[in-house]
Amino acid sequence: MVDFTLTDEQKDMREMAHDFAEKEIRPVAWEYDKDGTWPQDIINKAWEVGLMNTHLPEEYGGPGLDYLTGCVIEEEIGWGCSGIGTSLSCNGLATAPVILGGSEETKKKYLGMLTEEPKLASFCLTEPDAGSDVSGMRTTAVKKGDEYVINGTKCFITNGGYADYYTVYAKTDKEAGHRGISAFVVDRELDGVTVDKKEDKLGQRASNTATISFDDVVIPAENLLAEENKGFKLAMMTLDRTRPGVAAMAVGIARAAFEFARDYSKERVQFGVPIAMHQAIQFMIADMATKIEAARLLTWQGAAMLDQGQRNTLASSHAKRFAADSAMEITTDAVQVYGGYGFIKEYPVEKLMRDAKIMQLYEGTSQIQRLVIAREVLMPRRIEEPATATA
Ligand code: COS
């Protein structure tokens, strides 16, 4: 029997996350968005109550929550503010390759660091000339004895300006395309690491997005994750694991927009009745509600498959694609329900429409998700996953 009932623990976590979003995030979200304020105070509080690093295994100090619970939490935080939510959840993206490919020592050091203090880590894959086309990256890592020397520039790095370490992808064999990429952990404090630029963004303005340069940065060889030249697969495996979380955040944004639009439609009177009495508005509200339900189910499926140890590439891309596109449609329709007021910053929905846009862009655009879906549907293949560094 298929059962979509959450466990009592999952319900408790949802309630805790909702409460946090309502009391700590919502009251400042629109203000932080306006000024692009870095939410360090909220990061500290979220870390304190256990709403950060929820995915980290217990042996490294984390609560070791399952992916589905992570998505349930992420929806609530996204409902509060997805910009702040992105800052809170970015450690999940940065540490996935460490969990997948790090040696025991690497895991102890770099995962433990995040559970001992409210520290941050960033995922450095994208480059100015290599976005969707990961294999086109130019950053290099050259092995010299027991060390690697890293050179290159990564852009659009979430939390980049505040991270204590980075998981960095670099070419270890320039001629080998995707088979010549490796992944490393790089400490922020090392000589040659520079935070170059903070982006001024359309939405999610409370999150930090920076360019990071690596100029002859020397790291110990043990900071290699998995095997040399297996970094591309590690990146793909990471995104399979994190895209349901992005989808959940998109559901949270969509739900927030839906609730505002629903409530406003019952108050706003035109032609002598609340606009919710007009079928034109009712159908928009109905479509919003259906898309939210469908997006959540796809999200939960993507997460539940991971929890069951199944490969979830297709489900993950279905969820990310549909939830992101739905969030964009729903927030745009919420602005429409508000009419001219929706376009005014004094009202809540224009922020949500701006925030939703990044959902269709980061962690793989909606077009990349369709590419993955098309390949999985048309040419299903068996994918071999790299062994961890210790295996
Ligand atoms: N898990 C494990 N391995 C995977 C995988 C997955 N989900 N998807 C692909 N691979 C493997 C393939 O099996 C193949 O392995 P071999 O070397 O043994 O042949 C290899 O990776 C290359 O796969 P593919 O041919 O599909 O690679 P492409 O260069 O065509 O790229 C896309 C595939 C476009 C899907 C990939 O580059 C991508 O996801 N791009 C978007 C990146 C992104 O999300 N960026 C956002 C920044 S991160 S915030």
Coordinates of C-alpha atoms and ligand atoms in Angstrom, one line a residue:
M1 CA 0.0 0.0 0.0
V2 CA 1.3 3.5 -0.8
D3 CA 1.2 5.7 2.3
F4 CA 2.0 9.4 2.3
T5 CA 1.6 9.8 6.0
L6 CA 4.5 11.4 7.8
T7 CA 5.9 9.7 10.9
D8 CA 5.4 11.5 14.3
E9 CA 9.1 12.6 14.2
Q10 CA 8.7 14.0 10.7
K11 CA 5.5 15.9 11.8
D12 CA 7.4 17.3 14.8
M13 CA 10.3 18.5 12.7
R14 CA 7.8 20.1 10.3
E15 CA 6.1 21.9 13.2
M16 CA 9.4 23.0 14.6
A17 CA 10.6 24.3 11.2
H18 CA 7.3 26.0 10.5
D19 CA 7.4 27.7 13.9
F20 CA 11.0 28.9 13.3
A21 CA 10.0 30.2 9.8
E22 CA 7.0 32.0 11.2
K23 CA 8.7 33.5 14.3
E24 CA 12.4 34.0 13.2
I25 CA 12.3 34.3 9.4
R26 CA 9.1 35.9 8.2
P27 CA 9.2 39.0 10.4
V28 CA 12.5 40.1 8.9
A29 CA 12.4 38.4 5.4
W30 CA 11.1 41.4 3.4
E31 CA 13.5 43.7 5.2
Y32 CA 16.5 41.5 4.6
D33 CA 15.5 41.2 1.0
K34 CA 15.4 44.9 0.5
D35 CA 18.9 45.6 1.8
G36 CA 20.4 42.2 0.9
T37 CA 21.2 41.7 4.6
W38 CA 23.3 38.6 5.4
P39 CA 21.2 36.6 7.9
Q40 CA 24.0 35.5 10.3
D41 CA 21.7 36.0 13.3
I42 CA 19.2 33.5 11.8
I43 CA 21.9 31.1 10.8
N44 CA 23.1 31.1 14.4
K45 CA 19.6 30.5 15.8
A46 CA 18.8 27.8 13.2
W47 CA 22.1 26.0 14.0
E48 CA 21.3 26.2 17.7
V49 CA 17.8 24.6 17.4
G50 CA 19.0 21.9 15.0
L51 CA 17.6 23.1 11.7
M52 CA 21.0 23.2 10.0
N53 CA 23.1 20.2 8.8
T54 CA 20.2 17.9 9.4
H55 CA 21.6 15.5 6.8
L56 CA 25.0 15.0 8.6
P57 CA 25.5 11.5 9.9
E58 CA 25.4 11.0 13.7
E59 CA 29.0 9.8 13.8
Y60 CA 30.1 13.3 12.7
G61 CA 27.9 15.1 15.2
G62 CA 24.8 15.5 13.0
P63 CA 21.3 14.3 13.6
G64 CA 21.4 12.0 10.5
L65 CA 17.9 12.8 9.4
D66 CA 16.6 11.1 6.2
Y67 CA 16.2 12.9 2.9
L68 CA 12.4 13.1 3.2
T69 CA 12.5 14.8 6.6
G70 CA 15.1 17.2 5.1
C71 CA 12.6 18.1 2.3
V72 CA 9.7 18.5 4.8
I73 CA 11.9 21.0 6.8
E74 CA 13.1 22.7 3.6
E75 CA 9.5 23.4 2.4
E76 CA 8.7 25.2 5.7
I77 CA 11.9 27.3 5.7
G78 CA 11.3 28.1 2.0
W79 CA 7.8 29.2 3.0
G80 CA 9.5 31.6 5.4
C81 CA 12.1 33.0 3.0
S82 CA 13.9 31.0 0.3
G83 CA 16.9 33.4 0.3
I84 CA 17.5 32.8 4.0
G85 CA 16.6 29.1 3.4
T86 CA 19.3 28.9 0.7
S87 CA 21.9 30.2 3.2
L88 CA 20.7 27.7 5.8
S89 CA 20.7 24.7 3.5
C90 CA 23.9 25.3 1.4
N91 CA 26.0 23.1 3.7
G92 CA 24.0 20.2 2.4
L93 CA 25.2 20.8 -1.1
A94 CA 28.8 21.5 -0.1
T95 CA 29.1 18.4 2.2
A96 CA 27.3 15.8 -0.1
P97 CA 30.6 15.2 -2.0
V98 CA 32.5 14.9 1.3
I99 CA 30.0 12.4 2.6
L100 CA 30.1 10.4 -0.7
G101 CA 33.8 10.6 -1.3
G102 CA 35.7 11.7 1.7
S103 CA 38.1 9.5 3.7
E104 CA 37.3 8.9 7.3
E105 CA 39.7 11.6 8.4
T106 CA 38.3 14.1 5.9
K107 CA 34.8 13.5 7.1
K108 CA 35.7 13.8 10.7
K109 CA 37.5 17.0 10.1
Y110 CA 35.2 18.8 7.7
L111 CA 31.8 17.5 8.7
G112 CA 32.6 17.7 12.4
M113 CA 33.6 21.3 11.9
L114 CA 30.1 22.2 10.9
T115 CA 28.4 20.5 13.8
E116 CA 30.8 22.0 16.4
E117 CA 30.0 25.6 15.5
P118 CA 27.7 27.4 13.1
K119 CA 30.2 27.3 10.3
L120 CA 29.5 27.2 6.5
A121 CA 30.8 25.4 3.5
S122 CA 30.3 26.1 -0.2
F123 CA 30.0 24.0 -3.4
C124 CA 32.3 25.3 -6.1
L125 CA 31.4 23.8 -9.5
T126 CA 30.3 26.7 -11.7
E127 CA 32.7 28.9 -13.6
P128 CA 32.2 32.0 -15.8
D129 CA 32.5 29.8 -18.9
A130 CA 31.2 26.6 -17.5
G131 CA 27.6 26.6 -16.1
S132 CA 25.4 23.9 -17.5
D133 CA 28.4 22.5 -19.4
V134 CA 30.3 21.2 -16.3
S135 CA 33.0 19.5 -18.5
G136 CA 34.0 22.9 -19.9
M137 CA 35.6 24.0 -16.6
R138 CA 39.1 25.5 -16.7
T139 CA 40.1 25.3 -13.0
T140 CA 43.1 23.0 -12.7
A141 CA 44.6 20.9 -9.9
V142 CA 48.1 19.7 -10.5
K143 CA 49.6 17.0 -8.3
K144 CA 53.1 17.8 -6.8
G145 CA 54.3 15.2 -4.4
D146 CA 51.8 15.0 -1.5
E147 CA 50.0 18.1 -2.6
Y148 CA 47.8 19.5 -5.3
V149 CA 48.1 23.1 -6.6
I150 CA 44.8 24.6 -7.6
N151 CA 44.3 27.5 -10.0
G152 CA 41.0 28.9 -11.3
T153 CA 37.9 30.9 -10.7
K154 CA 34.4 29.8 -9.5
C155 CA 31.4 32.0 -9.8
F156 CA 27.8 32.1 -8.4
I157 CA 29.0 30.4 -5.2
T158 CA 26.3 30.4 -2.5
N159 CA 27.6 31.4 0.9
G160 CA 31.0 31.9 -0.8
G161 CA 31.9 35.0 1.1
Y162 CA 31.2 33.4 4.5
A163 CA 32.3 29.8 4.0
D164 CA 35.1 28.2 6.0
Y165 CA 35.8 25.7 3.3
Y166 CA 34.9 24.9 -0.3
T167 CA 34.4 21.7 -2.2
V168 CA 36.1 22.5 -5.4
Y169 CA 36.0 20.8 -8.8
A170 CA 39.0 21.0 -11.0
K171 CA 40.6 19.4 -14.0
T172 CA 43.3 16.9 -13.2
D173 CA 43.5 15.8 -16.8
K174 CA 42.7 18.6 -19.2
E175 CA 42.4 16.4 -22.2
A176 CA 39.9 13.9 -20.7
G177 CA 36.7 16.0 -20.7
H178 CA 34.3 15.0 -17.9
R179 CA 36.6 12.0 -17.1
G180 CA 39.4 14.5 -16.1
I181 CA 37.6 16.3 -13.3
S182 CA 38.4 15.7 -9.6
A183 CA 36.9 17.1 -6.4
F184 CA 38.8 18.6 -3.4
V185 CA 38.2 20.2 -0.1
V186 CA 39.9 23.6 0.1
D187 CA 40.2 25.7 3.3
R188 CA 39.2 29.3 3.0
E189 CA 42.1 30.5 5.1
L190 CA 44.8 29.2 2.6
D191 CA 47.1 31.5 0.8
G192 CA 45.8 32.3 -2.7
V193 CA 42.0 31.9 -1.9
T194 CA 40.2 35.2 -2.6
V195 CA 36.6 36.2 -2.4
D196 CA 36.3 38.5 -5.3
K197 CA 32.7 39.7 -5.8
K198 CA 29.4 39.7 -4.1
E199 CA 26.5 39.6 -6.6
D200 CA 23.6 42.0 -6.5
K201 CA 20.7 39.7 -7.3
L202 CA 17.1 39.9 -8.6
G203 CA 15.8 37.6 -5.8
Q204 CA 17.0 35.6 -2.8
R205 CA 18.8 38.8 -1.9
A206 CA 19.5 37.7 1.7
S207 CA 21.7 34.9 0.4
N208 CA 25.3 35.5 -0.4
T209 CA 26.5 34.7 -3.9
A210 CA 30.2 35.3 -4.5
T211 CA 33.1 34.7 -7.0
I212 CA 36.0 32.8 -5.5
S213 CA 39.5 32.7 -7.0
F214 CA 42.2 30.1 -6.4
D215 CA 45.6 31.3 -7.2
D216 CA 48.3 28.7 -6.7
V217 CA 46.5 27.3 -3.7
V218 CA 48.3 24.3 -2.2
I219 CA 46.3 21.6 -0.5
P220 CA 47.3 18.3 0.9
A221 CA 46.7 15.3 -1.4
E222 CA 44.4 13.7 1.2
N223 CA 41.8 16.5 0.5
L224 CA 41.0 14.7 -2.8
L225 CA 37.4 13.3 -2.6
A226 CA 36.9 9.9 -4.1
E227 CA 39.4 8.9 -6.8
E228 CA 41.2 11.2 -9.1
N229 CA 39.2 12.0 -12.3
K230 CA 35.9 10.8 -10.7
G231 CA 34.8 14.3 -9.7
F232 CA 32.1 14.7 -12.5
K233 CA 30.2 11.6 -11.2
L234 CA 30.6 12.9 -7.7
A235 CA 29.0 16.2 -8.8
M236 CA 26.1 14.4 -10.5
M237 CA 25.6 12.1 -7.5
T238 CA 25.6 15.2 -5.3
L239 CA 23.0 17.0 -7.5
D240 CA 20.8 13.8 -7.5
R241 CA 20.8 14.1 -3.7
T242 CA 20.2 17.8 -3.4
R243 CA 17.7 18.6 -6.2
P244 CA 14.7 17.2 -4.1
G245 CA 15.7 19.7 -1.4
V246 CA 15.6 22.6 -4.0
A247 CA 12.2 21.3 -5.2
A248 CA 11.0 21.3 -1.6
M249 CA 12.1 24.9 -1.3
A250 CA 10.2 25.8 -4.5
V251 CA 7.1 24.2 -3.0
G252 CA 7.6 26.4 0.1
I253 CA 7.8 29.6 -2.1
A254 CA 4.8 28.5 -4.1
R255 CA 2.8 27.7 -0.9
A256 CA 3.6 31.1 0.5
A257 CA 2.4 32.8 -2.7
F258 CA -0.7 30.7 -2.9
E259 CA -1.7 31.5 0.7
F260 CA -1.2 35.2 0.2
A261 CA -3.2 35.1 -3.0
R262 CA -6.0 33.0 -1.5
D263 CA -6.4 35.3 1.5
Y264 CA -6.3 38.4 -0.6
S265 CA -8.9 37.1 -3.1
K266 CA -11.3 36.8 -0.2
E267 CA -10.8 40.3 1.0
R268 CA -10.5 42.3 -2.3
V269 CA -13.9 43.4 -3.5
Q270 CA -14.5 44.2 -7.2
F271 CA -17.8 44.3 -9.1
G272 CA -19.5 44.2 -5.6
V273 CA -18.1 40.8 -4.5
P274 CA -14.8 39.5 -3.2
I275 CA -12.7 38.6 -6.3
A276 CA -12.6 34.9 -5.0
M277 CA -16.3 34.8 -6.1
H278 CA -15.2 35.3 -9.7
Q279 CA -14.5 32.1 -11.6
A280 CA -11.5 33.6 -13.3
I281 CA -9.8 34.0 -9.9
Q282 CA -11.1 30.7 -8.6
F283 CA -9.5 28.8 -11.5
M284 CA -6.2 30.4 -10.9
I285 CA -6.4 29.5 -7.2
A286 CA -7.4 26.0 -8.0
D287 CA -4.5 25.5 -10.5
M288 CA -2.1 26.9 -7.9
A289 CA -3.3 24.3 -5.3
T290 CA -3.0 21.4 -7.7
K291 CA 0.5 22.3 -8.8
I292 CA 1.6 22.6 -5.2
E293 CA 0.2 19.1 -4.3
A294 CA 1.8 17.6 -7.4
A295 CA 5.1 19.2 -6.9
R296 CA 5.2 18.1 -3.3
L297 CA 4.5 14.5 -4.3
L298 CA 7.2 14.4 -6.9
T299 CA 9.6 16.0 -4.3
W300 CA 8.8 13.4 -1.7
Q301 CA 9.2 10.6 -4.2
G302 CA 12.7 11.9 -5.2
A303 CA 13.7 12.0 -1.5
A304 CA 12.0 8.7 -0.5
M305 CA 13.9 6.8 -3.3
L306 CA 17.2 8.1 -1.8
D307 CA 16.1 7.0 1.6
Q308 CA 15.4 3.5 0.2
G309 CA 18.9 3.4 -1.4
Q310 CA 17.6 3.7 -4.9
R311 CA 19.1 5.7 -7.8
N312 CA 16.8 8.7 -8.1
T313 CA 18.2 10.7 -11.0
L314 CA 15.0 10.7 -13.0
A315 CA 12.7 11.4 -10.0
S316 CA 15.1 14.1 -8.8
S317 CA 15.0 15.9 -12.1
H318 CA 11.2 15.5 -12.4
A319 CA 10.8 17.1 -9.0
K320 CA 13.2 19.9 -9.5
R321 CA 11.9 20.8 -12.9
F322 CA 8.2 20.6 -12.1
A323 CA 8.5 22.3 -8.6
A324 CA 10.7 25.1 -10.0
D325 CA 8.5 25.8 -13.0
S326 CA 5.4 25.6 -10.8
A327 CA 6.8 28.0 -8.3
M328 CA 7.5 30.5 -11.1
E329 CA 3.9 30.1 -12.5
I330 CA 2.3 30.2 -9.1
T331 CA 4.1 33.3 -7.9
T332 CA 3.4 35.1 -11.2
D333 CA -0.3 34.2 -10.8
A334 CA -0.2 35.4 -7.2
V335 CA 1.0 38.8 -8.5
Q336 CA -1.9 38.6 -11.0
V337 CA -4.5 38.0 -8.3
Y338 CA -3.2 41.0 -6.4
G339 CA -3.6 43.1 -9.7
G340 CA -1.7 46.3 -9.7
Y341 CA -1.0 46.0 -6.0
G342 CA 1.0 42.8 -6.7
F343 CA 3.6 44.9 -8.6
I344 CA 4.2 47.1 -5.6
K345 CA 6.9 46.3 -3.1
E346 CA 4.7 47.1 -0.1
Y347 CA 2.7 43.9 -0.9
P348 CA 4.3 40.5 -0.3
V349 CA 4.1 38.7 -3.5
E350 CA 6.5 40.5 -5.8
K351 CA 9.4 39.3 -3.6
L352 CA 8.2 35.7 -4.0
M353 CA 8.1 36.0 -7.8
R354 CA 11.6 37.3 -7.8
D355 CA 12.8 34.6 -5.4
A356 CA 11.1 31.8 -7.5
K357 CA 13.1 32.7 -10.6
I358 CA 16.4 31.2 -9.2
M359 CA 14.6 27.9 -8.7
Q360 CA 14.6 27.4 -12.5
L361 CA 18.3 28.3 -12.7
Y362 CA 20.4 27.0 -9.8
E363 CA 21.4 23.3 -9.3
G364 CA 20.6 22.8 -13.0
T365 CA 18.3 24.9 -15.1
S366 CA 14.8 23.6 -16.0
Q367 CA 16.3 22.9 -19.5
I368 CA 19.1 20.8 -18.0
Q369 CA 16.5 18.8 -15.9
R370 CA 14.5 18.2 -19.2
L371 CA 17.8 17.0 -20.8
V372 CA 18.4 14.6 -17.9
I373 CA 14.7 13.4 -18.0
A374 CA 14.9 12.9 -21.8
R375 CA 18.1 10.9 -21.6
E376 CA 16.7 8.7 -18.7
V377 CA 13.5 8.1 -20.6
L378 CA 14.9 7.6 -24.1
M379 CA 18.2 5.9 -23.2
P380 CA 18.1 4.5 -19.7
R381 CA 21.7 3.5 -18.7
R382 CA 23.4 1.7 -15.9
I383 CA 25.6 4.2 -14.0
E384 CA 28.6 3.1 -12.1
E385 CA 29.3 5.2 -9.0
P386 CA 32.9 5.8 -7.8
A387 CA 34.2 4.3 -4.7
T388 CA 35.0 6.5 -1.7
A389 CA 38.6 7.4 -1.1
T390 CA 38.8 4.9 1.7
A391 CA 37.1 2.0 -0.1
Ligands
COS1 N1 25.1 9.9 -11.2 C1 26.3 9.3 -11.5 N2 26.9 9.4 -12.7 C2 26.3 10.1 -13.6 C3 25.1 10.8 -13.5 C4 24.4 10.6 -12.2 N3 23.3 11.2 -12.0 N4 24.7 11.4 -14.6 C5 25.7 11.2 -15.5 N5 26.7 10.4 -14.9 C6 27.9 9.9 -15.5 C7 27.6 9.1 -16.8 O1 27.3 7.8 -16.5 C8 28.9 9.3 -17.6 O2 29.8 8.4 -17.1 P1 31.0 7.7 -18.0 O3 32.1 8.6 -17.9 O4 31.3 6.4 -17.4 O5 30.5 7.6 -19.4 C9 29.3 10.7 -17.2 O6 28.7 10.9 -15.9 C10 29.0 11.8 -18.2 O7 27.6 11.8 -18.3 P2 26.9 12.6 -19.5 O8 27.4 12.1 -20.8 O9 25.4 12.6 -19.2 O10 27.5 14.1 -19.3 P3 27.2 15.5 -20.0 O11 28.5 16.1 -20.2 O12 26.4 15.2 -21.2 O13 26.4 16.3 -18.9 C11 24.6 17.2 -17.7 C12 25.3 15.9 -18.4 C13 24.3 18.3 -18.7 C14 23.3 16.6 -17.2 C15 25.4 17.7 -16.6 O14 26.6 18.4 -17.1 C16 24.7 18.6 -15.7 O15 23.9 18.2 -14.8 N6 24.8 20.0 -15.9 C17 24.2 21.0 -15.0 C18 25.1 21.3 -13.9 C19 24.5 22.0 -12.8 O16 23.4 21.6 -12.3 N7 25.0 23.2 -12.5 C20 24.5 24.0 -11.4 C21 25.6 24.4 -10.5 S1 25.6 23.5 -9.1 S2 24.7 24.7 -7.9

